[in-house]
Tab-separated table of C-alpha atoms in Angstrom:
chain	number	residue	atom	x	y	z
A	172	UNK	CA	-22.228	-1.843	11.743
A	173	UNK	CA	-22.573	1.540	12.065
A	174	UNK	CA	-25.432	4.461	10.521
A	175	UNK	CA	-24.284	7.442	8.668
A	176	UNK	CA	-26.195	9.551	7.453
A	177	UNK	CA	-25.964	11.186	3.890
A	178	UNK	CA	-27.067	15.323	4.341
A	179	UNK	CA	-26.689	16.387	1.008
A	180	UNK	CA	-29.766	13.614	-0.160
A	181	UNK	CA	-30.714	13.190	3.608
A	182	UNK	CA	-30.461	9.568	3.434
A	183	UNK	CA	-29.392	6.876	5.693
A	184	UNK	CA	-26.946	4.740	4.549
A	185	UNK	CA	-25.651	1.401	6.342
A	186	UNK	CA	-21.684	1.736	6.819
A	187	UNK	CA	-18.607	-0.421	7.784
A	188	UNK	CA	-17.125	1.275	10.650
A	189	UNK	CA	-13.130	1.563	10.096
A	190	UNK	CA	-12.227	1.216	13.726
A	191	UNK	CA	-11.909	5.157	13.744
A	192	UNK	CA	-14.438	8.163	14.290
A	193	UNK	CA	-14.592	8.835	10.173
A	194	UNK	CA	-13.041	12.377	9.899
A	195	UNK	CA	-15.841	14.954	9.475
A	196	UNK	CA	-15.661	14.973	5.164
A	197	UNK	CA	-16.381	11.588	4.679
A	198	UNK	CA	-18.893	11.617	7.563
A	199	UNK	CA	-20.874	14.510	6.047
A	200	UNK	CA	-20.291	13.062	2.122
A	201	UNK	CA	-19.510	9.216	1.823
A	202	UNK	CA	-22.415	7.248	0.612
A	203	UNK	CA	-21.028	4.036	1.318
A	204	UNK	CA	-23.338	0.940	-0.943
A	205	UNK	CA	-23.026	-1.627	1.514
A	206	UNK	CA	-23.195	-4.778	1.689
A	207	UNK	CA	-20.624	-7.702	2.136
A	208	UNK	CA	-18.797	-5.855	-0.185
A	209	UNK	CA	-14.650	-6.160	0.460
A	210	UNK	CA	-14.036	-2.592	-0.717
A	211	UNK	CA	-15.950	0.575	-0.286
A	212	UNK	CA	-16.053	3.469	-1.992
A	213	UNK	CA	-17.359	7.200	-1.817
A	214	UNK	CA	-17.094	10.763	-3.503
A	215	UNK	CA	-16.573	12.875	0.044
A	216	UNK	CA	-15.285	15.634	-1.866
A	217	UNK	CA	-15.433	16.786	-5.624
A	218	UNK	CA	-13.013	15.182	-7.741
A	219	UNK	CA	-12.102	12.752	-4.921
A	220	UNK	CA	-12.945	9.231	-5.201
A	221	UNK	CA	-12.215	7.061	-1.818
A	222	UNK	CA	-11.234	3.047	-1.704
A	223	UNK	CA	-11.361	1.317	1.366
A	224	UNK	CA	-9.904	-2.012	2.082
A	225	UNK	CA	-13.553	-3.864	4.317
A	226	UNK	CA	-11.806	-6.933	5.508
A	227	UNK	CA	-11.424	-6.257	8.886
A	228	UNK	CA	-11.383	-9.793	10.190
A	229	UNK	CA	-8.888	-10.625	8.070
A	230	UNK	CA	-6.393	-7.307	8.669
A	231	UNK	CA	-7.763	-6.469	5.006
A	232	UNK	CA	-5.495	-9.203	3.367
A	233	UNK	CA	-5.497	-9.623	-0.430
A	234	UNK	CA	-7.746	-12.340	-1.678
A	235	UNK	CA	-8.091	-12.960	-4.867
A	236	UNK	CA	-12.003	-11.796	-4.190
A	237	UNK	CA	-10.616	-8.621	-2.985
A	238	UNK	CA	-7.793	-8.283	-5.322
A	239	UNK	CA	-11.143	-8.482	-8.260
A	240	UNK	CA	-13.331	-6.213	-6.687
A	241	UNK	CA	-10.505	-3.477	-5.620
A	242	UNK	CA	-9.552	-3.460	-9.151
A	243	UNK	CA	-13.356	-3.342	-10.738
A	244	UNK	CA	-13.799	-0.167	-8.494
A	245	UNK	CA	-10.545	1.309	-9.044
A	246	UNK	CA	-10.738	0.358	-12.973
A	247	UNK	CA	-14.043	2.189	-13.105
A	248	UNK	CA	-12.958	5.660	-10.694
A	249	UNK	CA	-9.875	5.724	-13.414
A	250	UNK	CA	-11.941	5.484	-16.354
A	251	UNK	CA	-15.402	8.120	-14.030
A	252	UNK	CA	-13.933	12.015	-15.818
A	253	UNK	CA	-15.405	13.748	-12.343
A	254	UNK	CA	-12.857	11.491	-11.191
A	255	UNK	CA	-9.483	13.542	-10.258
A	256	UNK	CA	-7.514	12.218	-7.868
A	257	UNK	CA	-8.122	8.286	-5.844
A	258	UNK	CA	-7.218	7.621	-2.166
A	259	UNK	CA	-6.831	4.062	-1.226
A	260	UNK	CA	-6.849	3.348	2.943
A	261	UNK	CA	-8.062	0.568	4.912
A	262	UNK	CA	-9.304	0.005	9.168
A	263	UNK	CA	-7.079	1.432	12.043
A	264	UNK	CA	-5.069	-1.224	12.688
A	265	UNK	CA	-4.066	-2.869	9.322
A	266	UNK	CA	-4.094	-0.836	5.694
A	267	UNK	CA	-3.618	-3.993	4.741
A	268	UNK	CA	-1.685	-7.211	5.673
A	269	UNK	CA	-0.980	-8.424	2.224
A	270	UNK	CA	-1.608	-11.336	0.117
A	271	UNK	CA	-3.999	-13.955	2.101
A	272	UNK	CA	-1.331	-16.604	3.573
A	273	UNK	CA	-4.060	-19.185	3.331
A	274	UNK	CA	-4.600	-19.021	-0.762
A	275	UNK	CA	-1.083	-19.204	-0.953
A	276	UNK	CA	-1.047	-22.138	1.022
A	277	UNK	CA	-2.363	-23.511	-2.266
A	278	UNK	CA	0.047	-22.653	-4.830
A	279	UNK	CA	2.747	-24.579	-5.970
A	280	UNK	CA	5.536	-23.013	-8.064
A	281	UNK	CA	3.299	-24.282	-11.451
A	282	UNK	CA	0.135	-23.297	-9.653
A	283	UNK	CA	1.480	-19.372	-9.091
A	284	UNK	CA	2.821	-19.111	-13.059
A	285	UNK	CA	-0.723	-20.549	-14.279
A	286	UNK	CA	-2.772	-18.183	-12.652
A	287	UNK	CA	-0.081	-15.624	-12.620
A	288	UNK	CA	-0.608	-14.658	-8.889
A	289	UNK	CA	-0.691	-10.949	-7.993
A	290	UNK	CA	0.176	-9.586	-12.147
A	291	UNK	CA	-3.493	-8.247	-12.629
A	292	UNK	CA	-2.862	-6.476	-9.145
A	293	UNK	CA	0.463	-5.103	-10.065
A	294	UNK	CA	-1.146	-4.485	-13.631
A	295	UNK	CA	-4.339	-2.707	-12.615
A	296	UNK	CA	-2.778	-0.327	-10.355
A	297	UNK	CA	-0.270	0.425	-12.917
A	298	UNK	CA	-2.463	1.338	-15.473
A	299	UNK	CA	-4.367	4.504	-13.219
A	300	UNK	CA	-3.138	7.642	-14.888
A	301	UNK	CA	-4.427	9.696	-12.321
A	302	UNK	CA	-3.178	10.752	-8.968
A	303	UNK	CA	-3.431	7.949	-6.605
A	304	UNK	CA	-2.701	8.789	-2.407
A	305	UNK	CA	-2.534	5.932	0.045
A	306	UNK	CA	-3.535	6.589	3.574
A	307	UNK	CA	-2.095	4.339	5.910
A	308	UNK	CA	-3.493	4.168	9.442
A	309	UNK	CA	-1.599	1.390	11.412
A	310	UNK	CA	0.055	-1.313	9.630
A	311	UNK	CA	1.007	-1.612	5.943
A	312	UNK	CA	3.242	-4.970	5.301
A	313	UNK	CA	3.436	-7.666	2.547
A	314	UNK	CA	1.292	-6.987	-0.624
A	315	UNK	CA	-0.300	-4.441	1.518
A	316	UNK	CA	2.895	-1.842	1.086
A	317	UNK	CA	3.354	-2.890	-2.683
A	318	UNK	CA	-0.218	-1.706	-2.793
A	319	UNK	CA	0.865	1.660	-1.131
A	320	UNK	CA	4.014	1.677	-3.253
A	321	UNK	CA	2.393	1.616	-5.941
A	322	UNK	CA	0.647	4.691	-5.154
A	323	UNK	CA	1.995	7.941	-6.154
A	324	UNK	CA	2.022	9.305	-2.572
A	325	UNK	CA	1.731	8.033	0.965
A	326	UNK	CA	0.763	9.339	3.801
A	327	UNK	CA	1.154	7.752	7.121
A	328	UNK	CA	-0.191	7.507	11.006
A	329	UNK	CA	2.701	8.290	13.045
A	330	UNK	CA	2.014	4.770	15.036
A	331	UNK	CA	1.970	2.931	11.209
A	332	UNK	CA	4.404	0.712	10.445
A	333	UNK	CA	5.748	-0.868	6.754
A	334	UNK	CA	7.177	-4.204	6.147
A	335	UNK	CA	7.633	-6.693	3.743
A	336	UNK	CA	7.873	-9.829	5.749
A	337	UNK	CA	7.278	-12.427	3.275
A	338	UNK	CA	10.788	-14.449	3.611
A	339	UNK	CA	9.473	-15.201	7.101
A	340	UNK	CA	7.161	-17.750	5.273
A	341	UNK	CA	10.081	-18.492	2.773
A	342	UNK	CA	8.985	-16.210	-0.434
A	343	UNK	CA	9.526	-12.668	-1.638
A	344	UNK	CA	7.481	-9.789	-2.169
A	345	UNK	CA	5.939	-10.975	-5.517
A	346	UNK	CA	3.708	-7.053	-6.724
A	347	UNK	CA	7.072	-5.413	-7.258
A	348	UNK	CA	7.879	-4.193	-4.081
A	349	UNK	CA	11.736	-5.656	-4.837
A	350	UNK	CA	11.220	-2.538	-7.579
A	351	UNK	CA	9.599	0.344	-6.012
A	352	UNK	CA	11.002	-0.420	-2.536
A	353	UNK	CA	14.308	-0.147	-3.910
A	354	UNK	CA	13.735	2.844	-6.416
A	355	UNK	CA	12.317	4.701	-3.392
A	356	UNK	CA	14.464	4.131	-0.418
A	357	UNK	CA	17.719	3.386	-2.294
A	358	UNK	CA	19.707	-0.489	-1.902
A	359	UNK	CA	20.917	-0.844	1.329
A	360	UNK	CA	17.398	0.010	2.826
A	361	UNK	CA	15.725	-1.906	0.705
A	362	UNK	CA	18.143	-4.930	1.582
A	363	UNK	CA	17.495	-4.043	5.307
A	364	UNK	CA	13.410	-4.285	5.065
A	365	UNK	CA	13.688	-7.453	2.706
A	366	UNK	CA	16.038	-9.661	3.211
A	367	UNK	CA	15.582	-9.301	7.522
A	368	UNK	CA	11.538	-9.176	7.006
A	369	UNK	CA	11.944	-6.583	9.060
A	370	UNK	CA	9.229	-3.625	9.331
A	371	UNK	CA	10.385	0.169	9.791
A	372	UNK	CA	8.006	2.512	11.969
A	373	UNK	CA	6.200	5.538	10.304
A	374	UNK	CA	8.804	8.074	11.201
A	375	UNK	CA	11.820	5.756	9.615
A	376	UNK	CA	9.808	6.137	6.577
A	377	UNK	CA	9.057	9.163	6.605
A	378	UNK	CA	13.258	9.646	6.871
A	379	UNK	CA	13.942	7.410	4.669
A	380	UNK	CA	11.414	9.117	1.847
A	381	UNK	CA	8.745	6.467	1.618
A	382	UNK	CA	6.278	8.534	3.180
A	383	UNK	CA	5.397	11.830	2.518
A	384	UNK	CA	4.241	13.583	5.275
A	385	UNK	CA	2.731	11.873	8.719
A	386	UNK	CA	-0.170	12.603	11.558
A	387	UNK	CA	-1.867	11.733	14.659
A	388	UNK	CA	-3.163	8.390	14.703
A	389	UNK	CA	-6.728	8.391	13.673
A	390	UNK	CA	-6.498	11.680	11.359
A	391	UNK	CA	-4.545	10.709	8.251
A	392	UNK	CA	-7.896	10.276	6.010
A	393	UNK	CA	-8.940	13.791	7.004
A	394	UNK	CA	-5.314	15.687	6.775
A	395	UNK	CA	-4.998	13.286	3.291
A	396	UNK	CA	-8.931	14.961	1.815
A	397	UNK	CA	-6.880	18.119	2.074
A	398	UNK	CA	-4.128	16.968	0.212
A	399	UNK	CA	-6.380	15.263	-2.344
A	400	UNK	CA	-8.932	18.197	-2.889
A	401	UNK	CA	-6.090	20.542	-3.939
A	402	UNK	CA	-4.810	17.460	-6.352
A	403	UNK	CA	-8.153	17.114	-7.766
A	404	UNK	CA	-8.121	21.635	-8.367
A	405	UNK	CA	-5.024	21.198	-10.363
A	406	UNK	CA	-5.522	20.468	-14.336
A	407	UNK	CA	-5.952	16.749	-14.991
A	408	UNK	CA	-3.829	17.384	-17.890
A	409	UNK	CA	-0.826	17.981	-16.585
A	410	UNK	CA	-0.962	16.496	-13.626
A	411	UNK	CA	-1.531	13.351	-15.784
A	412	UNK	CA	1.542	13.730	-17.472
A	413	UNK	CA	3.742	15.106	-14.911
A	414	UNK	CA	3.078	11.300	-13.407
A	415	UNK	CA	3.629	10.041	-16.389
A	416	UNK	CA	7.086	11.677	-16.735
A	417	UNK	CA	8.076	10.761	-13.021
A	418	UNK	CA	7.063	6.935	-13.075
A	419	UNK	CA	8.847	6.523	-16.578
A	420	UNK	CA	11.975	7.559	-14.408
A	421	UNK	CA	11.192	5.709	-12.029
A	422	UNK	CA	10.732	2.381	-13.795
A	423	UNK	CA	13.988	2.727	-15.741
A	424	UNK	CA	16.066	-0.034	-15.199
A	425	UNK	CA	13.100	-1.927	-12.965
A	426	UNK	CA	12.175	-5.219	-14.425
A	427	UNK	CA	8.994	-6.388	-12.402
A	428	UNK	CA	8.932	-9.609	-14.568
A	429	UNK	CA	12.013	-11.007	-13.541
A	430	UNK	CA	10.976	-10.005	-9.904
A	431	UNK	CA	7.593	-12.056	-10.755
A	432	UNK	CA	9.763	-15.178	-12.248
A	433	UNK	CA	11.979	-15.933	-8.945
A	434	UNK	CA	8.348	-15.184	-6.759
A	435	UNK	CA	6.775	-17.761	-8.669
A	436	UNK	CA	10.023	-20.044	-8.575
A	437	UNK	CA	9.423	-19.639	-4.732
A	438	UNK	CA	6.237	-20.833	-4.557
A	439	UNK	CA	7.855	-24.649	-5.586
A	440	UNK	CA	10.269	-24.275	-3.147
A	441	UNK	CA	10.246	-26.166	0.327
A	442	UNK	CA	11.043	-23.295	2.013
A	443	UNK	CA	7.706	-22.616	1.179
A	444	UNK	CA	6.037	-24.666	2.379
A	445	UNK	CA	7.370	-24.938	5.448
A	446	UNK	CA	7.145	-21.317	5.660
A	447	UNK	CA	3.395	-21.022	5.209
A	448	UNK	CA	2.772	-24.543	7.058
A	449	UNK	CA	4.251	-22.572	10.080
A	450	UNK	CA	2.807	-19.261	9.619
A	451	UNK	CA	-1.046	-21.230	9.453
A	452	UNK	CA	0.514	-23.255	12.944
A	453	UNK	CA	1.211	-20.292	14.390
A	454	UNK	CA	4.741	-22.010	15.494
A	455	UNK	CA	8.592	-20.973	14.383
A	456	UNK	CA	9.864	-22.462	11.273
A	457	UNK	CA	12.206	-24.544	10.583
A	458	UNK	CA	14.294	-24.265	7.439
A	459	UNK	CA	15.882	-26.667	5.579
A	460	UNK	CA	19.053	-26.715	5.542
């Protein structure tokens, strides 16, 4: 644990070390409320709310507890009149490693459908009308990339990697990945990334139009804060309407429900059981033929 001083109030707050040096604005204005919180929040600049995944020992994997806490804080930020821009970030090596494999391992097709696995995450992100920016240090994989894809801008470190490796455990992306990635980079690049499960570098992601810009490792949040502060200074109404218009264009022809139906079906397959089992047992999978 590290200790950060909130100079504005001359009080001291205990904060989580993200694995890299917190940028100046973050150090000066952050007021993290710490305990065992899985999502840290702060308002480091006027109009900017930062939500940071805080499950470092699990590479910020999306457990149901983390998702619930994230959506609770996202919902509060989305209706707070003082918040104009929301920044979502993680740690230095992993923005987010995706869904929690141990939780996936106990779900079959019926269980996944009944609990509508990840649907709350999709809907919660989709319902936010304020602009959201993903500040990605390190890797954004699986559900982590899907969270970033649900944001309105993605900025990344030049050492970052992006991937949807679900096929390697006998599944497919289930939080909008097949739809949003295809819209972002086109059918053929999306096919390469999803069917092969191969991550791409931040440079490739930028060239493909997935990432707005890249920065030196450890400086992404610093740079994103400048973007977020500028965005927060714009007309909230105009920004909200512009986002709505762009998202409507993006969603035409998209079918998240169809993706989700295939995703839940995959939970009942032998390949899912073998893939997840192999992952947890740290061995190569032996697929049914």
